[in-house]
Coordinates of C-alpha atoms in Angstrom, one line a residue:
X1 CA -4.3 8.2 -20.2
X2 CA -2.8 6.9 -17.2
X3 CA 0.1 9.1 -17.5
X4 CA -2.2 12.2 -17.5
X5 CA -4.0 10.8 -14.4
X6 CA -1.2 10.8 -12.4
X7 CA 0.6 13.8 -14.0
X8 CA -2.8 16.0 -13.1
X9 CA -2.5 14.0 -9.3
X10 CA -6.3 13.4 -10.4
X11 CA -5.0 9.9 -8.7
X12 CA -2.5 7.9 -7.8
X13 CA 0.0 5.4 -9.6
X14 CA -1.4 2.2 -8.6
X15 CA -5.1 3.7 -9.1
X16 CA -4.9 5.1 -12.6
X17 CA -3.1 2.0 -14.1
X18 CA -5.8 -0.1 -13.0
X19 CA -8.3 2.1 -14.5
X20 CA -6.9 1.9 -18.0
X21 CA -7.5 -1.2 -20.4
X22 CA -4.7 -3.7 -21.4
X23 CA -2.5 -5.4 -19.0
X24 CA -2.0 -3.6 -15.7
X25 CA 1.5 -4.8 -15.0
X26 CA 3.0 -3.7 -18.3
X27 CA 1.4 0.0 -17.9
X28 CA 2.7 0.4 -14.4
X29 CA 5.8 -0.4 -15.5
X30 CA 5.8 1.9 -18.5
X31 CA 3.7 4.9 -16.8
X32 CA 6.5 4.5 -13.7
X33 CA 9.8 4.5 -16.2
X34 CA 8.5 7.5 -18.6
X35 CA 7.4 9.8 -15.3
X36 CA 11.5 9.3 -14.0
X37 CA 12.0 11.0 -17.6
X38 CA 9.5 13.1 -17.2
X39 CA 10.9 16.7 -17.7
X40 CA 13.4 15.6 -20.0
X41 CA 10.8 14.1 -23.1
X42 CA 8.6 17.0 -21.9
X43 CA 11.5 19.7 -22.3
X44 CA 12.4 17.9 -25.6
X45 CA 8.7 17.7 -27.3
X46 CA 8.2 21.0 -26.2
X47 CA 11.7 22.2 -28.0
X48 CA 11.1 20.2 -31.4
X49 CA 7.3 19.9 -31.7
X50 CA 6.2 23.0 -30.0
X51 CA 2.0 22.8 -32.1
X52 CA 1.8 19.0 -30.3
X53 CA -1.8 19.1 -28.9
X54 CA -1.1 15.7 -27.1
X55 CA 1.9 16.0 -24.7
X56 CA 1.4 12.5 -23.1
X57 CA 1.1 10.5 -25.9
X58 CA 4.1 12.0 -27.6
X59 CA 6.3 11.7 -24.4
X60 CA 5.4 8.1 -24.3
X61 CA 5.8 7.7 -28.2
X62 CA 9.2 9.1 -27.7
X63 CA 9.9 7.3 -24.7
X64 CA 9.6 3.9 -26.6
X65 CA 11.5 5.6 -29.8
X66 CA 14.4 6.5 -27.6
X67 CA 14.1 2.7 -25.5
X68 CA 13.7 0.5 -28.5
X69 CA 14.8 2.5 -31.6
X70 CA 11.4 2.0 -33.0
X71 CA 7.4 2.9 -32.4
X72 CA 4.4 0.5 -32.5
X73 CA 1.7 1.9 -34.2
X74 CA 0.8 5.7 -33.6
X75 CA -0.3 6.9 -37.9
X76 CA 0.4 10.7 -37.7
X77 CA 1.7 11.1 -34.3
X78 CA 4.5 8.1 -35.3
X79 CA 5.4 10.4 -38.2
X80 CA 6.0 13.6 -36.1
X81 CA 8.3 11.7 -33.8
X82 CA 10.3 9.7 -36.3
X83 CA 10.3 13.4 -38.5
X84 CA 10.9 15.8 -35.6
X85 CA 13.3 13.8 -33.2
X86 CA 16.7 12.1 -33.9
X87 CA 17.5 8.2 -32.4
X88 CA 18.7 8.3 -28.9
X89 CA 19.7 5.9 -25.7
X90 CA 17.5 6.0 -23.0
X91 CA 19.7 5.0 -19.8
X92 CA 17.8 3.6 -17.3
X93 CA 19.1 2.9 -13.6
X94 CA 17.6 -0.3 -12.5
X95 CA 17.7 -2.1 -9.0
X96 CA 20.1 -4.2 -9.2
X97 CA 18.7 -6.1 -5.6
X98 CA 15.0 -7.2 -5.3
X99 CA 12.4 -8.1 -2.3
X100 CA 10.8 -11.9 -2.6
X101 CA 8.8 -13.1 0.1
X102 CA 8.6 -17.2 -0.2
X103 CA 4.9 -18.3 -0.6
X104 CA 4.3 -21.0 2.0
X105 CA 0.9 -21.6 0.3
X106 CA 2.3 -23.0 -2.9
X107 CA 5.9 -24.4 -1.9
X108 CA 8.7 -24.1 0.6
X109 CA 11.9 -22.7 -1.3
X110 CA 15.7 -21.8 0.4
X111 CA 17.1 -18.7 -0.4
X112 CA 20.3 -16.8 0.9
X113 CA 20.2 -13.8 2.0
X114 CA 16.8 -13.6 4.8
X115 CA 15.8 -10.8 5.9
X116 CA 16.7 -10.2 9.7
X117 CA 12.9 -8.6 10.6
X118 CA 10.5 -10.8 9.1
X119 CA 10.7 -14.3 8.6
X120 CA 10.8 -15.7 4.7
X121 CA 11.8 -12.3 3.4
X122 CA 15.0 -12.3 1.0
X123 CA 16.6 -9.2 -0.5
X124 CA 18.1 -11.3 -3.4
X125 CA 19.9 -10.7 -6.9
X126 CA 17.8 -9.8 -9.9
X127 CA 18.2 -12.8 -12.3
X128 CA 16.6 -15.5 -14.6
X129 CA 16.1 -18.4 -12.0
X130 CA 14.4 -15.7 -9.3
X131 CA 11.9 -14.3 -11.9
X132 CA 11.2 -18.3 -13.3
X133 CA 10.5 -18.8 -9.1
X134 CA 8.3 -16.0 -9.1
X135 CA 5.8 -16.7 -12.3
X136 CA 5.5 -20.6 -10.9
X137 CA 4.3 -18.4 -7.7
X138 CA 7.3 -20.4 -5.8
X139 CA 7.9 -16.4 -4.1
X140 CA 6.0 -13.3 -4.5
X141 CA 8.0 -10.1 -5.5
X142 CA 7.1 -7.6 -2.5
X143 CA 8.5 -4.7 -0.5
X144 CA 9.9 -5.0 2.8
X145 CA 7.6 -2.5 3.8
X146 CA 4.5 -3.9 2.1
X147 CA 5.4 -7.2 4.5
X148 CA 5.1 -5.4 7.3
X149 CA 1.6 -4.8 8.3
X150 CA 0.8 -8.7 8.1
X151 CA 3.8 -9.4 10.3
X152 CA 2.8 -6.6 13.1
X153 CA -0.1 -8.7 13.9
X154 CA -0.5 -10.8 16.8
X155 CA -2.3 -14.2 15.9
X156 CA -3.3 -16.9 18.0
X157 CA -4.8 -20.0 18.4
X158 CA -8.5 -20.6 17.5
X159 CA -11.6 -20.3 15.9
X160 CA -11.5 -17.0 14.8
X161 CA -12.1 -14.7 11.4
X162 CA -10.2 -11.9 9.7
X163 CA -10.5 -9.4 7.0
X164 CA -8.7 -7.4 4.7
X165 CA -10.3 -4.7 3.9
X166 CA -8.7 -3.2 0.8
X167 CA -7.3 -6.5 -0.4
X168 CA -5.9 -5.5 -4.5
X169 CA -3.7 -6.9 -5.5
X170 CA -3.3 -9.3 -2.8
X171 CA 0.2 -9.4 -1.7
X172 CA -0.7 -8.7 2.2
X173 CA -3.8 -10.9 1.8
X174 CA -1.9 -13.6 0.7
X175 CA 1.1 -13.0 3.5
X176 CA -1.6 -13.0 6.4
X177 CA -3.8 -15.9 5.0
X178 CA -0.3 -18.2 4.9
X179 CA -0.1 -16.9 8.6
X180 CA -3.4 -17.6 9.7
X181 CA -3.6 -21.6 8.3
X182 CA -1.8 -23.2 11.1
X183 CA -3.9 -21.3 13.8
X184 CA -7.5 -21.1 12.8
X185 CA -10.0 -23.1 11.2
X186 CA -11.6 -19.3 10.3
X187 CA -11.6 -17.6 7.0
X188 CA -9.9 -14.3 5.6
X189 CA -12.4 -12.4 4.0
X190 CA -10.5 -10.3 1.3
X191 CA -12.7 -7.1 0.0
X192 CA -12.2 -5.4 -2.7
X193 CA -14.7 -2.9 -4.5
X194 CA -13.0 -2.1 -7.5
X195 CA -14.7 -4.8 -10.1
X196 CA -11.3 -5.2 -12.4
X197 CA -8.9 -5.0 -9.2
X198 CA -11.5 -8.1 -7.5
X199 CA -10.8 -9.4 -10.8
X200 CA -7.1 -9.6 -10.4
X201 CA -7.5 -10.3 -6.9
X202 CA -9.3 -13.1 -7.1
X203 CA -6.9 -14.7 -10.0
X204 CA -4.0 -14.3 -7.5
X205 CA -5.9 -16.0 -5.0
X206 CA -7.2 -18.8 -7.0
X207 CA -3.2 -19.4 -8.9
X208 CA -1.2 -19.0 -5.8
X209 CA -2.4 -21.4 -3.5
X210 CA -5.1 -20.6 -0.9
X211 CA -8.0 -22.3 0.6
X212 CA -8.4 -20.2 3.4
X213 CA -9.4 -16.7 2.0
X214 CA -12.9 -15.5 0.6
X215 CA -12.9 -12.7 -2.1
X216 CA -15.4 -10.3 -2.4
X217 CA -16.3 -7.8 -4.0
X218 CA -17.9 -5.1 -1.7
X219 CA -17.2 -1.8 -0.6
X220 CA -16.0 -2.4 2.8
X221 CA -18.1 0.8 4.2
X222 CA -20.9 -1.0 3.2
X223 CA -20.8 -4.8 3.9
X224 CA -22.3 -7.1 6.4
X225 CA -19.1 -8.6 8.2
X226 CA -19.0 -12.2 9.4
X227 CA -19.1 -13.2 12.6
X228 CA -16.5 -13.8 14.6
X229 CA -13.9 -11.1 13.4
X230 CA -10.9 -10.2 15.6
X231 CA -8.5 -9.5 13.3
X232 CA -8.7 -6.6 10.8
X233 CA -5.6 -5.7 8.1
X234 CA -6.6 -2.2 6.9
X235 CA -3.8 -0.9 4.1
X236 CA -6.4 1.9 1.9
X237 CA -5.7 4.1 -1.0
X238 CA -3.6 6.6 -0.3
X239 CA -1.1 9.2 -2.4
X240 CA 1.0 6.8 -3.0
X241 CA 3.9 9.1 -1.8
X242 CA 6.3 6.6 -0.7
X243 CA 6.8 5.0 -4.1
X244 CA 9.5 6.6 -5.8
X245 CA 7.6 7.6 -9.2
X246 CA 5.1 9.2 -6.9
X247 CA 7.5 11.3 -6.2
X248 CA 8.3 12.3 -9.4
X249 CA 4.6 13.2 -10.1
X250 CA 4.6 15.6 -6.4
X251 CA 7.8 17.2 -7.0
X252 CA 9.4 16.3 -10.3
X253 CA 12.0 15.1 -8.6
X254 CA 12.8 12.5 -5.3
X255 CA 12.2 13.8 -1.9
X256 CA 11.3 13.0 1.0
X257 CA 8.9 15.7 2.9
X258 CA 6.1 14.0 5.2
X259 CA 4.4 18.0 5.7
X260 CA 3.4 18.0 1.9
X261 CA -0.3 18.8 2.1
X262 CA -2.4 19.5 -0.9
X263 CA -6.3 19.5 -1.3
X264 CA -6.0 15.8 -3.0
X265 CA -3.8 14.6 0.1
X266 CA -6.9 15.8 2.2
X267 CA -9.6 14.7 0.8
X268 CA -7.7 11.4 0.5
X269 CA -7.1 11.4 4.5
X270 CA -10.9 12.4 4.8
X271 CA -11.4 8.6 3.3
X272 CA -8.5 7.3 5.3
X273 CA -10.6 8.2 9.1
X274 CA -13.6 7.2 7.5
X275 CA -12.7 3.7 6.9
X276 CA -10.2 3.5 10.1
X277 CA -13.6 4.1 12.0
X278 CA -15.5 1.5 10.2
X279 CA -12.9 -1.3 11.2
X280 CA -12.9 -0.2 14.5
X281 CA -16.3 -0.5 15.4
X282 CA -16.8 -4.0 14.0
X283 CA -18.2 -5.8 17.2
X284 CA -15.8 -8.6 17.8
X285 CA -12.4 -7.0 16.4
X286 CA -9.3 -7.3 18.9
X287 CA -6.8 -5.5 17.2
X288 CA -6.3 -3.4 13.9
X289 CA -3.5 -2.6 11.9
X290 CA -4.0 0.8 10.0
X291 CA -0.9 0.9 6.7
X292 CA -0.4 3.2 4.0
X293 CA 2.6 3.8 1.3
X294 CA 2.9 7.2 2.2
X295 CA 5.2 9.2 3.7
X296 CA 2.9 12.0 4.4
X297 CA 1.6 13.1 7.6
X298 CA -1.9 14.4 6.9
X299 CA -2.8 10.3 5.5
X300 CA -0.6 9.2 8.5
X301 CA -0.2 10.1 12.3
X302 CA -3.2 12.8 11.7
X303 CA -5.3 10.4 10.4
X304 CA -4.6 8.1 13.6
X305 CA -4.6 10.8 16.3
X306 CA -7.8 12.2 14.6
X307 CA -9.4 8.4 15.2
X308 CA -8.1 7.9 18.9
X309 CA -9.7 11.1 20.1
X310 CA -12.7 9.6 19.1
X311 CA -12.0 5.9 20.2
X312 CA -9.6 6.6 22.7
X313 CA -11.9 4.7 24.9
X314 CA -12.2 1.1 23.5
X315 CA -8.9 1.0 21.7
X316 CA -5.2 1.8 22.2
X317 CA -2.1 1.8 20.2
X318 CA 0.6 -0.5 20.6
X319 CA 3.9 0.0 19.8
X320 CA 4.0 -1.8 16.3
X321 CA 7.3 -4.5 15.4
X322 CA 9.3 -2.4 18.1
X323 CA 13.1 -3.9 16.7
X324 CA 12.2 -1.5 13.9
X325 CA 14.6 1.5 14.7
X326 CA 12.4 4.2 12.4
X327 CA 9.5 5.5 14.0
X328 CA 7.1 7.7 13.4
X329 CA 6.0 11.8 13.9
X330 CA 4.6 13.6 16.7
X331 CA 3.8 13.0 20.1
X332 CA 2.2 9.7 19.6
X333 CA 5.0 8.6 17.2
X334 CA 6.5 6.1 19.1
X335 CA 3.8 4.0 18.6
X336 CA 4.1 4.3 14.6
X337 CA 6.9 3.2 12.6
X338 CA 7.8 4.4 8.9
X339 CA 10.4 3.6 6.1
X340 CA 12.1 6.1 4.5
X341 CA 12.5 5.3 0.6
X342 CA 16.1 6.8 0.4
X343 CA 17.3 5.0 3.6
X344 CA 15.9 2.0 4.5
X345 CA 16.3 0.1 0.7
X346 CA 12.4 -0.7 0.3
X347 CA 9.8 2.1 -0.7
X348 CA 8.0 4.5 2.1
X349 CA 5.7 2.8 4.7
X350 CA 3.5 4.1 7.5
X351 CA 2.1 1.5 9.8
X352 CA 0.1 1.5 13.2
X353 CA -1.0 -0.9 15.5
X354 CA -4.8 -0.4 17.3
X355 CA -5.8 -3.1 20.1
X356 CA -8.5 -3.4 21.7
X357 CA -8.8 -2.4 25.5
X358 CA -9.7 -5.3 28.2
X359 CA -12.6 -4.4 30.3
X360 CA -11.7 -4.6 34.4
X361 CA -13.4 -7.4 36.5
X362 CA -15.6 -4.6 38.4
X363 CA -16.7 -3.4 34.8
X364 CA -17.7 -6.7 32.9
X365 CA -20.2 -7.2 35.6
X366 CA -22.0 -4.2 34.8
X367 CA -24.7 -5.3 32.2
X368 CA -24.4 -2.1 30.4
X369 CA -20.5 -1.5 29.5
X370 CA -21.2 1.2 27.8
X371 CA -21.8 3.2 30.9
X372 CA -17.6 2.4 30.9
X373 CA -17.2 3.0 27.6
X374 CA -18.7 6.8 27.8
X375 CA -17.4 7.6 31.1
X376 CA -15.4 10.9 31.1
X377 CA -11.8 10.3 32.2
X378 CA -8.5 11.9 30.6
X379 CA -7.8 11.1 27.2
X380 CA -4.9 8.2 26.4
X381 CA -4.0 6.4 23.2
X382 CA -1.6 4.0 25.2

């Protein structure tokens, strides 16, 4: 199950609810609600049904006896719980506030309360008329932080292409294609290997509004980029740390520590470079932004100062949305920024900004620049 996925950090959240069958929105939702109860149901199975060879399915089973009062479907298992465990009220603490970003694609719409950093961004009150706005895909329900990585880049006037290189679900896709309309005539080339997440991706696309982006389904380590490319949004799988129920699965309880290292967290950074390096070396791409939702610094700063040693030479960082007070680790932190899930009232956020180095006068007249490029000189990420 999805629950035991995440609970055996064989993967991530996001990653393991896409895996399983049915609709992906509903298990999030459930997988994210029964890991804040996690120990409690566990602590509670274990104390009344001690013999249950199936400790997932009977903390969700009593999850949605305790939430509802009543189980759908389950034969034996439904009989233990209703046998073993006595009627209960599940009290759950639910945002009260919300992020919408307006979707210029599909509609203009006027809210109150806009967000100071990025333009269209409202922090707004749960409610019916909000939720009706976002099914007509009037607004699209996303994280400050999420928003962020779209906003950071620079875009200007042109004939020029972009991509999105880990594009599921779409929110970011969507934010930089609504960006990109009134200044190119180019495409955003959305990829997305996963076949269900393309799926998904490319129903978002198609019932939101956009003309101006081209799903695929490719692994981007793999694919023969378009020409023309200057603009690359990179945002890959990561932990997953910076979402709250992520948490929960790490520590079994919320906190925030960015030096958590495990051998998942590694091998998931190893992935991290890998790509980073791929986006970099397209031939045309002028500037990169590099994004994950964790807070940890093995996916983060060490997977950017491990890239800039090697392409220290062509590229630089820039300081990313510098009005943004949080920044990030390290020597090179500066350059970064993160959100902090307990302070900054949107989930944890790593984001960093590569551009590409201008070539001097004396050096675009040599035919060969990469006698430039190779040249030994000190090392500088700025």
């Amino acid at each position: 199950s999805a629950l035991k996925l995440v609970k055996t950090k064989r993967m991530g959240l996001k990653e393991a609810c896409y895996r399983t069958k049915g609709n992906i929105r509903a298990v999030t939702a459930l997988v994210s609600k029964v890991l804040r109860l996690r120990k409690k149901l566990e602590a509670e199975v274990a104390l009344k049904w001690p013999s249950c060879k199936n400790l997932e399915l009977a903390v969700v089973m009593l999850f949605d006896y305790w939430k509802t009062g009543k189980i759908s479907g389950g034969g034996l298992f439904k009989q233990n719980i209703l046998k073993r465990f006595k009627k209960k009220q599940v009290e759950e603490s639910i945002e009260e506030y919300r992020w919408v970003r307006t979707n210029p694609l599909k509609s203009t719409v006027h809210l109150e309360g806009e967000d100071g950093l990025i333009k269209g961004l409202f922090r707004v009150k749960r409610s019916k008329e909000v939720e009706d706005l976002i099914n007509q895909g009037k607004v699209i329900a996303q994280e400050k932080a999420s928003c962020m990585p779209a906003e950071a880049l620079v875009l200007e006037k042109g004939n020029w292409n972009a991509i999105d290189a880990c594009a599921a679900p779409g929110n970011k896709t969507l934010q930089l294609a609504a960006r990109m309309k009134p200044l190119t005539s180019g495409k955003l080339f959305a990829y997305e290997i996963d076949p269900k997440r393309y799926q998904l991706l490319k129903s978002r696309v198609e019932t939101l509004g956009s003309d101006n982006i081209v799903v695929k389904n490719e692994d981007f380590l793999r694919a023969k980029f378009p020409e023309k490319v200057s603009t690359v949004l990179l945002d890959p799988s990561c932990s997953g740390s910076g979402i709250l129920s992520q948490q929960l699965v790490d520590y079994s309880r919320f906190r925030y520590n960015p030096n958590y290292k495990s051998k998942r967290v590694k091998s998931i950074a190893g992935f991290q470079q890998k790509i980073l390096l791929r986006a970099l070396e397209i031939p045309c791409v002028k500037q990169v932004i590099y994004s994950t939702c964790s807070v940890y610094k093995t996916e983060n700063e060490e997977v950017v100062e491990s890239v800039m040693l090697k392409k220290w030479r062509k590229f630089k960082l820039v300081k990313v949305l510098p009005q943004w007070k949080r920044r990030g680790l390290g020597n090179w932190g500066n350059y970064m920024l993160r959100t902090n899930p307990f302070k900054d009232n949107t989930q944890g956020f790593f984001v960093a900004y590569f551009k590409k180095r201008p070539l001097r006068l004396k050096h675009k007249l040599i035919t060969k620049t990469h006698r430039y490029w190779n040249r030994k000189k000190h090392i500088k990420f700025n």
